[in-house]
PDB file of C-alpha atoms in Angstrom:
ATOM      1  CA  ASP A   1     120.227  38.877  93.745  1.00 88.00           C
ATOM      2  CA  ILE A   2     116.449  39.091  93.354  1.00 95.00           C
ATOM      3  CA  GLN A   3     114.590  36.630  95.581  1.00 97.00           C
ATOM      4  CA  MET A   4     111.343  35.084  94.424  1.00 98.00           C
ATOM      5  CA  THR A   5     108.803  33.872  96.999  1.00 98.00           C
ATOM      6  CA  GLN A   6     105.996  31.619  95.851  1.00 98.00           C
ATOM      7  CA  SER A   7     102.912  30.553  97.765  1.00 98.00           C
ATOM      8  CA  PRO A   8     101.499  28.214  98.648  1.00 98.00           C
ATOM      9  CA  SER A   9     104.160  25.522  98.491  1.00 98.00           C
ATOM     10  CA  SER A  10     101.512  22.955  97.759  1.00 98.00           C
ATOM     11  CA  LEU A  11      97.766  22.717  97.297  1.00 98.00           C
ATOM     12  CA  SER A  12      95.108  20.150  96.641  1.00 98.00           C
ATOM     13  CA  ALA A  13      92.030  21.050  94.577  1.00 98.00           C
ATOM     14  CA  SER A  14      89.215  19.363  92.698  1.00 98.00           C
ATOM     15  CA  VAL A  15      88.688  19.142  88.986  1.00 98.00           C
ATOM     16  CA  GLY A  16      86.927  22.328  87.866  1.00 98.00           C
ATOM     17  CA  ASP A  17      88.248  24.462  90.728  1.00 98.00           C
ATOM     18  CA  ARG A  18      89.943  27.741  90.211  1.00 98.00           C
ATOM     19  CA  VAL A  19      93.518  27.690  91.427  1.00 98.00           C
ATOM     20  CA  ILE A  20      95.634  30.728  92.195  1.00 98.00           C
ATOM     21  CA  ILE A  21      99.393  30.690  92.784  1.00 98.00           C
ATOM     22  CA  THR A  22     101.232  33.822  93.852  1.00 98.00           C
ATOM     23  CA  CYS A  23     104.793  34.940  93.387  1.00 98.00           C
ATOM     24  CA  ARG A  24     106.453  37.947  94.969  1.00 98.00           C
ATOM     25  CA  ALA A  25     109.767  39.477  93.995  1.00 98.00           C
ATOM     26  CA  SER A  26     112.151  41.076  96.468  1.00 98.00           C
ATOM     27  CA  GLN A  27     112.373  44.188  94.253  1.00 97.00           C
ATOM     28  CA  SER A  28     110.464  45.471  91.223  1.00 97.00           C
ATOM     29  CA  ILE A  29     110.940  43.337  88.143  1.00 97.00           C
ATOM     30  CA  THR A  30     108.357  45.235  86.051  1.00 96.00           C
ATOM     31  CA  ARG A  31     106.811  42.456  83.969  1.00 97.00           C
ATOM     32  CA  HIS A  32     109.894  40.203  83.580  1.00 97.00           C
ATOM     33  CA  LEU A  33     108.114  37.246  85.170  1.00 98.00           C
ATOM     34  CA  ASN A  34     107.580  33.802  83.692  1.00 98.00           C
ATOM     35  CA  TRP A  35     105.736  30.648  84.744  1.00 98.00           C
ATOM     36  CA  TYR A  36     106.659  27.052  84.055  1.00 98.00           C
ATOM     37  CA  GLN A  37     104.957  23.733  84.588  1.00 98.00           C
ATOM     38  CA  GLN A  38     107.010  20.679  85.487  1.00 98.00           C
ATOM     39  CA  LYS A  39     105.801  17.085  85.661  1.00 98.00           C
ATOM     40  CA  PRO A  40     107.838  14.364  87.340  1.00 96.00           C
ATOM     41  CA  GLY A  41     110.847  13.257  85.364  1.00 95.00           C
ATOM     42  CA  LYS A  42     110.320  15.932  82.744  1.00 97.00           C
ATOM     43  CA  ALA A  43     111.898  19.226  81.859  1.00 97.00           C
ATOM     44  CA  PRO A  44     109.939  22.370  82.793  1.00 98.00           C
ATOM     45  CA  LYS A  45     107.571  23.672  80.107  1.00 97.00           C
ATOM     46  CA  PRO A  46     106.909  27.410  79.653  1.00 98.00           C
ATOM     47  CA  LEU A  47     103.323  28.503  80.326  1.00 98.00           C
ATOM     48  CA  ILE A  48     103.289  32.281  80.642  1.00 98.00           C
ATOM     49  CA  TYR A  49     105.957  34.771  79.659  1.00 97.00           C
ATOM     50  CA  ALA A  50     106.263  38.511  80.456  1.00 97.00           C
ATOM     51  CA  ALA A  51     103.744  38.212  83.261  1.00 98.00           C
ATOM     52  CA  SER A  52     100.607  37.671  81.188  1.00 98.00           C
ATOM     53  CA  ASN A  53     101.422  36.234  77.723  1.00 98.00           C
ATOM     54  CA  LEU A  54     100.249  32.739  77.030  1.00 98.00           C
ATOM     55  CA  GLN A  55     102.902  30.534  75.496  1.00 97.00           C
ATOM     56  CA  SER A  56     101.768  28.978  72.156  1.00 96.00           C
ATOM     57  CA  GLY A  57      99.897  25.715  72.657  1.00 97.00           C
ATOM     58  CA  VAL A  58      99.069  26.308  76.299  1.00 98.00           C
ATOM     59  CA  PRO A  59      95.350  25.988  77.114  1.00 98.00           C
ATOM     60  CA  PRO A  60      93.567  29.303  77.738  1.00 97.00           C
ATOM     61  CA  ARG A  61      92.502  28.157  81.234  1.00 98.00           C
ATOM     62  CA  PHE A  62      95.945  29.264  82.284  1.00 98.00           C
ATOM     63  CA  SER A  63      96.471  32.998  82.831  1.00 98.00           C
ATOM     64  CA  GLY A  64      98.981  35.287  84.451  1.00 98.00           C
ATOM     65  CA  SER A  65      98.815  38.779  85.874  1.00 98.00           C
ATOM     66  CA  GLY A  66     100.828  41.310  87.878  1.00 98.00           C
ATOM     67  CA  SER A  67     103.642  43.776  87.582  1.00 98.00           C
ATOM     68  CA  GLY A  68     106.279  45.197  89.822  1.00 97.00           C
ATOM     69  CA  THR A  69     106.701  42.784  92.676  1.00 98.00           C
ATOM     70  CA  ASP A  70     103.434  40.821  92.845  1.00 98.00           C
ATOM     71  CA  PHE A  71     102.245  38.230  90.315  1.00 98.00           C
ATOM     72  CA  THR A  72      99.687  35.438  90.055  1.00 98.00           C
ATOM     73  CA  LEU A  73      99.176  32.375  87.987  1.00 98.00           C
ATOM     74  CA  THR A  74      95.545  31.361  87.682  1.00 98.00           C
ATOM     75  CA  ILE A  75      94.151  28.016  86.447  1.00 98.00           C
ATOM     76  CA  ARG A  76      90.567  28.797  85.678  1.00 96.00           C
ATOM     77  CA  SER A  77      89.130  25.289  85.713  1.00 96.00           C
ATOM     78  CA  LEU A  78      91.577  22.687  87.009  1.00 98.00           C
ATOM     79  CA  GLN A  79      91.912  19.559  84.904  1.00 98.00           C
ATOM     80  CA  PRO A  80      93.516  16.221  85.859  1.00 98.00           C
ATOM     81  CA  GLU A  81      96.472  16.837  83.504  1.00 98.00           C
ATOM     82  CA  ASP A  82      97.304  20.033  85.432  1.00 98.00           C
ATOM     83  CA  SER A  83      98.699  17.981  88.292  1.00 98.00           C
ATOM     84  CA  ALA A  84     102.298  19.218  88.353  1.00 98.00           C
ATOM     85  CA  THR A  85     104.765  21.602  90.075  1.00 98.00           C
ATOM     86  CA  TYR A  86     104.614  25.227  88.984  1.00 98.00           C
ATOM     87  CA  TYR A  87     107.513  27.671  89.163  1.00 98.00           C
ATOM     88  CA  CYS A  88     107.759  31.385  88.727  1.00 98.00           C
ATOM     89  CA  GLN A  89     110.981  32.818  87.383  1.00 98.00           C
ATOM     90  CA  GLN A  90     112.261  36.364  87.017  1.00 97.00           C
ATOM     91  CA  SER A  91     114.380  37.498  84.074  1.00 96.00           C
ATOM     92  CA  TYR A  92     115.101  41.061  85.199  1.00 94.00           C
ATOM     93  CA  GLY A  93     118.866  41.719  84.906  1.00 85.00           C
ATOM     94  CA  PRO A  94     121.604  39.259  84.115  1.00 90.00           C
ATOM     95  CA  SER A  95     120.993  36.800  86.988  1.00 93.00           C
ATOM     96  CA  TRP A  96     117.693  34.898  86.767  1.00 95.00           C
ATOM     97  CA  THR A  97     116.038  33.222  89.790  1.00 97.00           C
ATOM     98  CA  PHE A  98     113.123  30.833  90.422  1.00 98.00           C
ATOM     99  CA  GLY A  99     110.474  30.656  93.083  1.00 98.00           C
ATOM    100  CA  GLN A 100     110.472  27.601  95.330  1.00 98.00           C
ATOM    101  CA  GLY A 101     107.645  25.928  93.384  1.00 98.00           C
ATOM    102  CA  THR A 102     104.026  25.058  94.060  1.00 98.00           C
ATOM    103  CA  LYS A 103     102.914  21.432  93.826  1.00 98.00           C
ATOM    104  CA  VAL A 104      99.372  21.129  92.624  1.00 98.00           C
ATOM    105  CA  GLU A 105      97.545  17.934  93.317  1.00 98.00           C
ATOM    106  CA  ILE A 106      94.097  16.777  92.235  1.00 97.00           C
ATOM    107  CA  LYS A 107      91.664  15.679  95.038  1.00 96.00           C
TER     108      LYS A 107
ATOM    109  CA  VAL B   1     114.678  22.875  68.339  1.00 97.00           C
ATOM    110  CA  GLN B   2     116.382  20.169  70.323  1.00 98.00           C
ATOM    111  CA  LEU B   3     118.785  20.392  73.273  1.00 98.00           C
ATOM    112  CA  VAL B   4     120.589  17.207  74.376  1.00 98.00           C
ATOM    113  CA  GLU B   5     122.773  17.210  77.462  1.00 98.00           C
ATOM    114  CA  SER B   6     125.496  14.626  78.117  1.00 98.00           C
ATOM    115  CA  GLY B   7     128.495  14.103  80.380  1.00 98.00           C
ATOM    116  CA  GLY B   8     126.783  13.397  83.647  1.00 98.00           C
ATOM    117  CA  GLY B   9     127.571  10.455  85.848  1.00 98.00           C
ATOM    118  CA  VAL B  10     128.949   9.417  89.206  1.00 98.00           C
ATOM    119  CA  VAL B  11     131.903  11.436  90.396  1.00 98.00           C
ATOM    120  CA  GLN B  12     133.901  11.539  93.651  1.00 98.00           C
ATOM    121  CA  PRO B  13     133.865  14.616  95.829  1.00 98.00           C
ATOM    122  CA  GLY B  14     136.574  17.101  94.876  1.00 98.00           C
ATOM    123  CA  ARG B  15     136.753  15.910  91.259  1.00 98.00           C
ATOM    124  CA  SER B  16     135.655  17.678  88.113  1.00 98.00           C
ATOM    125  CA  LEU B  17     133.205  16.945  85.345  1.00 98.00           C
ATOM    126  CA  ARG B  18     132.377  18.606  81.991  1.00 98.00           C
ATOM    127  CA  LEU B  19     128.823  18.669  80.791  1.00 98.00           C
ATOM    128  CA  SER B  20     127.816  19.251  77.131  1.00 98.00           C
ATOM    129  CA  CYS B  21     124.630  20.462  75.520  1.00 98.00           C
ATOM    130  CA  ALA B  22     124.212  19.834  71.839  1.00 98.00           C
ATOM    131  CA  VAL B  23     121.749  22.153  70.176  1.00 98.00           C
ATOM    132  CA  SER B  24     120.034  21.605  66.833  1.00 97.00           C
ATOM    133  CA  GLY B  25     117.209  23.088  64.838  1.00 96.00           C
ATOM    134  CA  THR B  26     117.975  26.700  65.498  1.00 96.00           C
ATOM    135  CA  SER B  27     120.674  29.345  64.949  1.00 96.00           C
ATOM    136  CA  PHE B  28     122.669  28.499  68.045  1.00 97.00           C
ATOM    137  CA  SER B  29     125.089  31.360  67.677  1.00 97.00           C
ATOM    138  CA  HIS B  30     122.285  33.948  67.906  1.00 96.00           C
ATOM    139  CA  TYR B  31     121.026  33.026  71.373  1.00 96.00           C
ATOM    140  CA  ALA B  32     122.214  33.317  74.941  1.00 96.00           C
ATOM    141  CA  MET B  33     122.185  30.020  76.793  1.00 97.00           C
ATOM    142  CA  HIS B  34     121.674  29.009  80.393  1.00 98.00           C
ATOM    143  CA  TRP B  35     122.330  26.154  82.782  1.00 98.00           C
ATOM    144  CA  VAL B  36     119.778  25.254  85.464  1.00 98.00           C
ATOM    145  CA  ARG B  37     120.013  22.410  87.946  1.00 98.00           C
ATOM    146  CA  GLN B  38     117.510  20.533  90.097  1.00 98.00           C
ATOM    147  CA  ALA B  39     118.629  18.513  93.109  1.00 98.00           C
ATOM    148  CA  PRO B  40     116.585  15.362  93.786  1.00 97.00           C
ATOM    149  CA  GLY B  41     113.163  16.300  95.150  1.00 96.00           C
ATOM    150  CA  LYS B  42     114.059  20.013  95.164  1.00 98.00           C
ATOM    151  CA  GLY B  43     113.272  23.079  93.094  1.00 98.00           C
ATOM    152  CA  LEU B  44     114.977  24.642  90.102  1.00 98.00           C
ATOM    153  CA  GLU B  45     118.197  26.599  90.612  1.00 98.00           C
ATOM    154  CA  TRP B  46     119.531  28.960  87.992  1.00 98.00           C
ATOM    155  CA  LEU B  47     123.292  28.612  87.608  1.00 98.00           C
ATOM    156  CA  VAL B  48     124.783  30.650  84.740  1.00 98.00           C
ATOM    157  CA  VAL B  49     124.074  32.519  81.512  1.00 97.00           C
ATOM    158  CA  ILE B  50     126.468  32.955  78.555  1.00 97.00           C
ATOM    159  CA  SER B  51     125.888  35.473  75.847  1.00 96.00           C
ATOM    160  CA  SER B  52     125.404  34.528  72.199  1.00 96.00           C
ATOM    161  CA  ASP B  53     129.076  35.308  71.345  1.00 96.00           C
ATOM    162  CA  GLY B  54     130.436  33.776  74.600  1.00 97.00           C
ATOM    163  CA  THR B  55     131.990  37.001  75.806  1.00 97.00           C
ATOM    164  CA  THR B  56     129.651  37.725  78.708  1.00 96.00           C
ATOM    165  CA  LYS B  57     128.909  35.323  81.556  1.00 97.00           C
ATOM    166  CA  HIS B  58     126.994  35.683  84.836  1.00 96.00           C
ATOM    167  CA  TYR B  59     127.063  33.080  87.554  1.00 97.00           C
ATOM    168  CA  ALA B  60     124.947  32.343  90.613  1.00 96.00           C
ATOM    169  CA  ASP B  61     126.832  33.019  93.822  1.00 95.00           C
ATOM    170  CA  SER B  62     126.498  29.342  94.739  1.00 95.00           C
ATOM    171  CA  VAL B  63     128.758  28.225  91.853  1.00 97.00           C
ATOM    172  CA  LYS B  64     130.811  31.299  91.179  1.00 97.00           C
ATOM    173  CA  GLY B  65     134.525  30.398  91.082  1.00 97.00           C
ATOM    174  CA  ARG B  66     133.876  26.630  90.836  1.00 98.00           C
ATOM    175  CA  PHE B  67     131.807  26.294  87.647  1.00 98.00           C
ATOM    176  CA  SER B  68     132.801  27.604  84.200  1.00 98.00           C
ATOM    177  CA  VAL B  69     130.560  27.964  81.152  1.00 98.00           C
ATOM    178  CA  SER B  70     131.710  28.066  77.578  1.00 98.00           C
ATOM    179  CA  ARG B  71     130.324  27.496  74.084  1.00 98.00           C
ATOM    180  CA  ASP B  72     131.471  26.422  70.655  1.00 98.00           C
ATOM    181  CA  ASN B  73     129.313  28.229  68.114  1.00 98.00           C
ATOM    182  CA  SER B  74     130.896  26.399  65.200  1.00 98.00           C
ATOM    183  CA  ASN B  75     129.705  23.092  66.602  1.00 98.00           C
ATOM    184  CA  ASN B  76     126.456  24.321  68.186  1.00 98.00           C
ATOM    185  CA  THR B  77     127.508  23.093  71.643  1.00 98.00           C
ATOM    186  CA  LEU B  78     127.343  24.526  75.131  1.00 98.00           C
ATOM    187  CA  PHE B  79     129.563  23.389  77.981  1.00 98.00           C
ATOM    188  CA  LEU B  80     129.656  23.551  81.760  1.00 98.00           C
ATOM    189  CA  LEU B  81     132.810  22.627  83.672  1.00 98.00           C
ATOM    190  CA  LEU B  82     132.100  21.662  87.226  1.00 98.00           C
ATOM    191  CA  ASN B  83     135.077  21.789  89.561  1.00 98.00           C
ATOM    192  CA  ASN B  84     135.665  20.753  93.157  1.00 97.00           C
ATOM    193  CA  LEU B  85     132.334  18.968  93.328  1.00 98.00           C
ATOM    194  CA  THR B  86     130.556  18.293  96.593  1.00 97.00           C
ATOM    195  CA  ALA B  87     127.474  16.248  97.506  1.00 98.00           C
ATOM    196  CA  ASP B  88     125.405  19.453  97.303  1.00 97.00           C
ATOM    197  CA  ASP B  89     126.132  19.521  93.552  1.00 98.00           C
ATOM    198  CA  THR B  90     124.173  16.271  93.039  1.00 98.00           C
ATOM    199  CA  ALA B  91     121.427  17.224  90.616  1.00 98.00           C
ATOM    200  CA  VAL B  92     119.992  16.971  87.166  1.00 98.00           C
ATOM    201  CA  TYR B  93     121.607  19.668  85.068  1.00 98.00           C
ATOM    202  CA  HIS B  94     119.566  21.227  82.271  1.00 98.00           C
ATOM    203  CA  CYS B  95     120.625  23.551  79.510  1.00 98.00           C
ATOM    204  CA  ALA B  96     118.080  26.011  78.280  1.00 98.00           C
ATOM    205  CA  LYS B  97     117.933  28.365  75.384  1.00 97.00           C
ATOM    206  CA  VAL B  98     116.446  31.820  75.675  1.00 96.00           C
ATOM    207  CA  ALA B  99     113.310  32.404  73.699  1.00 95.00           C
ATOM    208  CA  SER B 100     114.241  35.815  72.282  1.00 92.00           C
ATOM    209  CA  ARG B 101     117.415  36.999  70.560  1.00 91.00           C
ATOM    210  CA  ALA B 102     116.778  40.547  71.856  1.00 85.00           C
ATOM    211  CA  LEU B 103     119.316  41.893  74.305  1.00 79.00           C
ATOM    212  CA  ALA B 104     116.691  43.806  76.186  1.00 79.00           C
ATOM    213  CA  GLY B 105     113.101  43.153  77.067  1.00 83.00           C
ATOM    214  CA  PRO B 106     111.293  40.101  78.387  1.00 89.00           C
ATOM    215  CA  ASN B 107     112.872  36.704  77.915  1.00 95.00           C
ATOM    216  CA  TRP B 108     112.331  33.199  79.145  1.00 96.00           C
ATOM    217  CA  PHE B 109     113.686  29.654  78.838  1.00 97.00           C
ATOM    218  CA  ASP B 110     112.402  27.903  75.684  1.00 96.00           C
ATOM    219  CA  PRO B 111     113.132  25.152  75.179  1.00 97.00           C
ATOM    220  CA  TRP B 112     114.854  23.070  77.811  1.00 98.00           C
ATOM    221  CA  GLY B 113     116.979  19.975  77.489  1.00 98.00           C
ATOM    222  CA  GLN B 114     115.919  16.856  79.341  1.00 98.00           C
ATOM    223  CA  GLY B 115     118.885  17.067  81.632  1.00 98.00           C
ATOM    224  CA  THR B 116     121.896  14.998  82.676  1.00 98.00           C
ATOM    225  CA  LEU B 117     122.274  13.599  86.163  1.00 98.00           C
ATOM    226  CA  VAL B 118     125.390  14.329  88.178  1.00 98.00           C
ATOM    227  CA  LEU B 119     125.831  12.199  91.287  1.00 98.00           C
ATOM    228  CA  VAL B 120     128.643  13.202  93.608  1.00 98.00           C
ATOM    229  CA  SER B 121     129.535  10.284  95.827  1.00 97.00           C
TER     230      SER B 121
END
């Protein structure tokens, strides 16, 4: 199975900061990488699909990049409502896997 | 599109439970479906995918041989049978639809159900 390693596991940043979360796959997954946002008690919400495509309705301060094994999620200007846990997820092959998650807190 | 899970609850170790996921607002029979779980305070764990026609299934190693997925396309419902449950299976279980009907190419979970809690105790 493909393993996904996310970092950091948590971070604390101020409103307006740029935040970068990284995700590394144990083998090449080309661009089959998605990002989700999850708030407590809620189902995950898709943010980015196929590495860099913004899901409809997601604010443009969110962006994704990468291919092969290394990917990033960037929040350009952190807002209070961005406090959440973020997960990467690979969809290469029949078995899909998630990263461990990154908890983003607002200072 | 709406996904609504049911069937969770408190179950003793070693027993079985069947979860359901009722899907509305979309052509259910055209989409592969997945189950994902989340243990309390932990991350997301992918469990299984079933193809649109129900003939192909892939399981995570952690549940292979104990969990069984099925679907009823005539009633727009997805199922997950959980057997020989242990405390490690305590989690919220989500069903999720794939975004694209394509068999190849990028795909992702969209949308998700709110989940149903299984407590093994």
